[in-house]
Short mmCIF file of C-alpha atoms in Angstrom, two decimals:
data_model
loop_
_atom_site.label_atom_id
_atom_site.label_comp_id
_atom_site.label_asym_id
_atom_site.label_seq_id
_atom_site.Cartn_x
_atom_site.Cartn_y
_atom_site.Cartn_z
CA GLY A 1 15.82 5.78 6.12
CA ALA A 2 13.07 3.11 5.82
CA VAL A 3 14.09 1.53 2.54
CA VAL A 4 12.41 -1.73 1.32
CA SER A 5 13.98 -3.47 -1.46
CA GLN A 6 12.16 -5.92 -3.60
CA HIS A 7 13.52 -8.55 -6.08
CA PRO A 8 13.29 -9.21 -8.98
CA SER A 9 11.48 -6.20 -10.34
CA ARG A 10 10.23 -8.15 -13.37
CA VAL A 11 9.65 -12.06 -14.06
CA ILE A 12 8.30 -13.51 -17.28
CA CYS A 13 7.99 -17.25 -17.36
CA LYS A 14 6.25 -20.40 -18.47
CA SER A 15 3.15 -21.63 -16.88
CA GLY A 16 4.03 -24.21 -14.22
CA THR A 17 6.96 -22.42 -13.09
CA SER A 18 7.45 -21.57 -9.66
CA VAL A 19 8.77 -17.99 -9.01
CA LYS A 20 10.18 -16.55 -5.58
CA ILE A 21 10.04 -12.98 -4.90
CA GLU A 22 12.17 -11.50 -2.20
CA CYS A 23 11.42 -8.33 0.01
CA ARG A 24 14.09 -6.96 2.19
CA SER A 25 14.10 -4.15 4.72
CA LEU A 26 17.52 -2.39 4.30
CA ASP A 27 17.78 -0.12 7.53
CA PHE A 28 15.22 -1.28 9.93
CA GLN A 29 14.26 -4.73 11.43
CA ALA A 30 10.58 -6.01 10.44
CA THR A 31 9.07 -8.77 12.33
CA THR A 32 6.06 -8.01 10.30
CA MET A 33 5.94 -7.81 6.66
CA PHE A 34 3.01 -7.81 4.14
CA TRP A 35 2.25 -8.93 0.84
CA TYR A 36 -0.21 -7.19 -1.87
CA ARG A 37 -1.23 -7.77 -5.27
CA GLN A 38 -2.48 -5.12 -7.67
CA PHE A 39 -4.38 -5.70 -10.69
CA PRO A 40 -4.47 -2.93 -13.39
CA LYS A 41 -6.32 -0.02 -12.37
CA GLN A 42 -7.33 -1.44 -9.10
CA SER A 43 -6.39 -1.18 -5.54
CA LEU A 44 -3.69 -2.98 -3.68
CA MET A 45 -5.18 -6.24 -2.29
CA LEU A 46 -3.68 -7.50 1.02
CA MET A 47 -2.87 -11.20 0.34
CA ALA A 48 -1.00 -12.23 3.51
CA THR A 49 0.74 -10.75 6.68
CA SER A 50 4.25 -12.39 6.87
CA ASN A 51 5.64 -12.65 10.55
CA GLU A 52 9.00 -13.64 11.54
CA GLY A 53 9.71 -17.07 12.83
CA SER A 54 5.98 -18.08 12.58
CA LYS A 55 3.52 -19.13 9.97
CA ALA A 56 1.96 -16.39 7.67
CA THR A 57 -1.66 -15.22 8.10
CA TYR A 58 -3.42 -15.30 4.92
CA GLU A 59 -6.53 -13.11 3.82
CA GLN A 60 -9.51 -14.79 2.84
CA GLY A 61 -9.57 -16.29 -0.46
CA VAL A 62 -5.69 -16.31 -0.87
CA GLU A 63 -4.80 -20.03 -1.22
CA LYS A 64 -1.75 -20.70 1.08
CA ASP A 65 -0.44 -23.62 -0.78
CA LYS A 66 -0.10 -21.41 -3.94
CA PHE A 67 1.67 -18.27 -2.38
CA LEU A 68 4.26 -19.73 0.12
CA ILE A 69 5.50 -17.10 2.54
CA ASN A 70 8.77 -17.66 4.45
CA HIS A 71 9.94 -14.87 6.93
CA ALA A 72 13.14 -16.56 8.17
CA SER A 73 15.05 -13.45 9.46
CA LEU A 74 14.18 -9.92 10.76
CA THR A 75 14.96 -8.20 7.40
CA LEU A 76 13.74 -10.83 4.63
CA SER A 77 10.33 -12.16 3.58
CA THR A 78 9.83 -14.25 0.39
CA LEU A 79 6.64 -15.04 -1.56
CA THR A 80 6.98 -17.94 -3.72
CA VAL A 81 4.22 -18.60 -6.33
CA THR A 82 4.12 -21.98 -6.98
CA SER A 83 3.24 -23.54 -10.38
CA ALA A 84 2.27 -20.22 -11.51
CA HIS A 85 -0.50 -19.90 -14.48
CA PRO A 86 -1.43 -16.94 -16.57
CA GLU A 87 -4.06 -15.91 -13.97
CA ASP A 88 -1.40 -15.37 -11.40
CA SER A 89 -0.10 -12.68 -13.65
CA SER A 90 -0.16 -9.52 -11.64
CA PHE A 91 1.88 -6.85 -9.78
CA TYR A 92 3.17 -8.00 -6.47
CA ILE A 93 4.08 -5.43 -3.66
CA CYS A 94 5.68 -6.20 -0.48
CA SER A 95 6.00 -3.82 2.56
CA ALA A 96 7.40 -3.68 6.23
CA ARG A 97 6.76 -2.10 9.47
CA ASP A 98 9.65 -0.98 11.73
CA SER A 99 9.54 -3.26 14.51
CA LYS A 100 11.07 -0.80 16.86
CA GLY A 101 8.30 1.68 16.04
CA VAL A 102 6.15 2.41 18.80
CA GLY A 103 2.35 3.05 18.26
CA ASP A 104 1.13 3.73 14.91
CA GLN A 105 3.84 3.34 12.06
CA PRO A 106 3.54 3.46 8.31
CA GLN A 107 4.42 0.54 6.58
CA HIS A 108 7.22 1.10 3.79
CA PHE A 109 6.68 -0.31 0.44
CA GLY A 110 9.27 -1.90 -2.15
CA ASP A 111 8.98 -1.12 -5.79
CA GLY A 112 7.04 -4.21 -6.81
CA THR A 113 7.44 -7.22 -9.00
CA ARG A 114 5.52 -7.46 -12.27
CA LEU A 115 5.07 -11.03 -12.93
CA SER A 116 4.08 -12.27 -16.19
CA ILE A 117 3.12 -15.93 -16.85
CA LEU A 118 2.97 -17.00 -20.39
CA ASP B 1 -17.43 -4.83 -0.45
CA GLN B 2 -15.02 -1.91 -0.84
CA GLN B 3 -14.62 -0.65 2.79
CA VAL B 4 -12.29 2.43 1.53
CA LYS B 5 -13.55 4.25 -1.37
CA GLN B 6 -11.95 6.93 -3.33
CA ASN B 7 -14.96 8.09 -5.73
CA SER B 8 -12.71 10.46 -8.03
CA PRO B 9 -10.48 8.30 -10.47
CA SER B 10 -8.98 11.55 -11.55
CA LEU B 11 -8.22 15.18 -10.95
CA SER B 12 -6.50 17.88 -12.83
CA VAL B 13 -5.23 20.97 -11.01
CA GLN B 14 -3.19 24.04 -12.12
CA GLU B 15 0.09 24.21 -10.60
CA GLY B 16 0.28 26.75 -7.61
CA ARG B 17 -3.46 25.78 -6.81
CA ILE B 18 -4.96 23.46 -4.12
CA SER B 19 -5.39 19.88 -5.07
CA ILE B 20 -8.18 18.18 -2.65
CA LEU B 21 -8.19 14.48 -2.62
CA ASN B 22 -11.04 12.82 -0.95
CA CYS B 23 -11.68 9.31 0.65
CA ASP B 24 -14.48 7.67 2.12
CA TYR B 25 -14.66 4.50 4.50
CA THR B 26 -17.44 2.32 5.85
CA ASN B 27 -15.83 0.52 8.71
CA SER B 28 -16.00 2.38 12.06
CA MET B 29 -13.40 0.31 13.23
CA PHE B 30 -10.42 1.98 11.37
CA ASP B 31 -8.38 3.95 13.64
CA TYR B 32 -5.35 4.89 11.48
CA PHE B 33 -5.58 6.53 8.11
CA LEU B 34 -2.63 7.08 5.81
CA TRP B 35 -2.05 8.92 2.10
CA TYR B 36 0.39 6.98 -0.19
CA LYS B 37 1.73 8.32 -3.39
CA LYS B 38 2.75 6.08 -6.31
CA TYR B 39 4.30 6.41 -9.64
CA PRO B 40 4.04 3.89 -12.48
CA ALA B 41 6.00 0.50 -11.66
CA GLU B 42 7.15 1.64 -8.16
CA GLY B 43 5.86 0.81 -4.93
CA PRO B 44 3.68 3.55 -2.97
CA THR B 45 5.57 6.11 -1.02
CA PHE B 46 4.07 7.09 2.44
CA LEU B 47 2.88 10.89 2.42
CA ILE B 48 1.12 11.56 5.74
CA SER B 49 -1.04 9.91 8.17
CA ILE B 50 -3.61 10.53 10.86
CA SER B 51 -4.80 8.55 13.99
CA SER B 52 -8.40 8.50 14.84
CA ILE B 53 -7.98 10.50 17.92
CA LYS B 54 -7.04 13.70 15.66
CA ASP B 55 -8.97 15.70 12.98
CA LYS B 56 -6.11 17.47 11.32
CA ASN B 57 -2.59 16.63 10.56
CA GLU B 58 -0.19 18.78 8.66
CA ASP B 59 3.44 18.22 7.24
CA GLY B 60 4.61 21.06 4.91
CA ARG B 61 2.31 21.23 1.77
CA PHE B 62 0.35 18.38 2.97
CA THR B 63 -2.43 18.26 5.24
CA VAL B 64 -5.04 15.43 6.11
CA PHE B 65 -8.44 15.93 7.40
CA LEU B 66 -10.38 13.21 9.31
CA ASN B 67 -14.21 13.77 9.70
CA LYS B 68 -15.17 10.59 11.80
CA SER B 69 -18.90 11.23 11.82
CA ALA B 70 -18.97 11.43 8.05
CA LYS B 71 -16.39 8.59 7.81
CA HIS B 72 -14.49 10.76 5.51
CA LEU B 73 -10.77 12.01 4.92
CA SER B 74 -9.13 14.19 2.68
CA LEU B 75 -5.74 15.11 1.66
CA HIS B 76 -4.96 18.76 0.61
CA ILE B 77 -1.87 19.76 -1.37
CA VAL B 78 -1.06 23.63 -1.34
CA PRO B 79 0.42 24.77 -3.64
CA SER B 80 0.33 22.04 -6.12
CA GLN B 81 3.40 21.19 -8.00
CA PRO B 82 3.97 19.25 -11.22
CA GLY B 83 6.09 16.56 -9.43
CA ASP B 84 2.91 16.02 -7.27
CA SER B 85 1.53 14.34 -10.44
CA ALA B 86 0.92 10.59 -9.43
CA VAL B 87 -1.64 8.19 -8.27
CA TYR B 88 -2.67 8.83 -4.53
CA PHE B 89 -4.08 5.94 -2.46
CA CYS B 90 -5.75 6.35 0.92
CA ALA B 91 -5.53 3.49 3.05
CA ALA B 92 -7.05 2.50 6.67
CA SER B 93 -6.07 0.23 9.40
CA PRO B 94 -8.63 -1.55 11.59
CA SER B 95 -7.75 -1.20 15.31
CA GLY B 96 -5.84 -3.69 16.85
CA THR B 97 -4.14 -4.64 13.71
CA TYR B 98 -1.32 -3.65 11.32
CA LYS B 99 -3.18 -4.57 8.23
CA TYR B 100 -3.97 -1.68 5.56
CA ILE B 101 -7.04 -1.56 3.46
CA PHE B 102 -6.54 0.61 0.51
CA GLY B 103 -8.57 2.70 -1.78
CA THR B 104 -9.06 2.43 -5.42
CA GLY B 105 -6.62 5.46 -6.00
CA THR B 106 -6.92 8.96 -7.44
CA ARG B 107 -4.64 10.04 -10.47
CA LEU B 108 -3.71 13.55 -9.64
CA LYS B 109 -2.30 15.77 -12.65
CA VAL B 110 -0.89 19.08 -11.82
CA LEU B 111 -0.66 21.22 -14.82
CA ALA B 112 2.22 23.80 -15.34
#
């Protein structure tokens, strides 16, 4: 149980392209999902909290117009990297928290998306 | 400002022996701590967690210890197996939020 599917796993595209990444909770509902970014040999850095039916909450220093988040259903959140540039190249990972969980619940992670902007 | 630190970037342990991974934190508002295991090109897999009201939690070969006064937690794996070789991240969640702050990870290599 508690499977999170992230798609695509890898994207290579030209500078200026917008890229959409999907994050789905397959066997549970998630009113809250999270988007992280990981640079090589570094930690996972939280970018934003995705809230079903409302606006995402962005961490300090993350451009909300650059990284558009939509969480239209209880099982799907999307991250769109708009007008991507080489410096946006990174490993993006989503996670989800089971809405029906009581108290402390671990987040379950997708397998990440390797984004390479040429 | 790294609020969660894993000072050992790597650790090698012989198969069958104990692996001890350490994590230090600075924020006293953290009240939930977790350990995740990560293989290359995959997302982190949840291993074990502990609430700040406890000082120990055990699940099979994995035990997490929390020392609140020292702001330190550790993960013990015993006996270590070659399949345990991966990068281990500790994470901490501030009270009242579901957000996680991750450490920089420790690469564990279990030698057969």
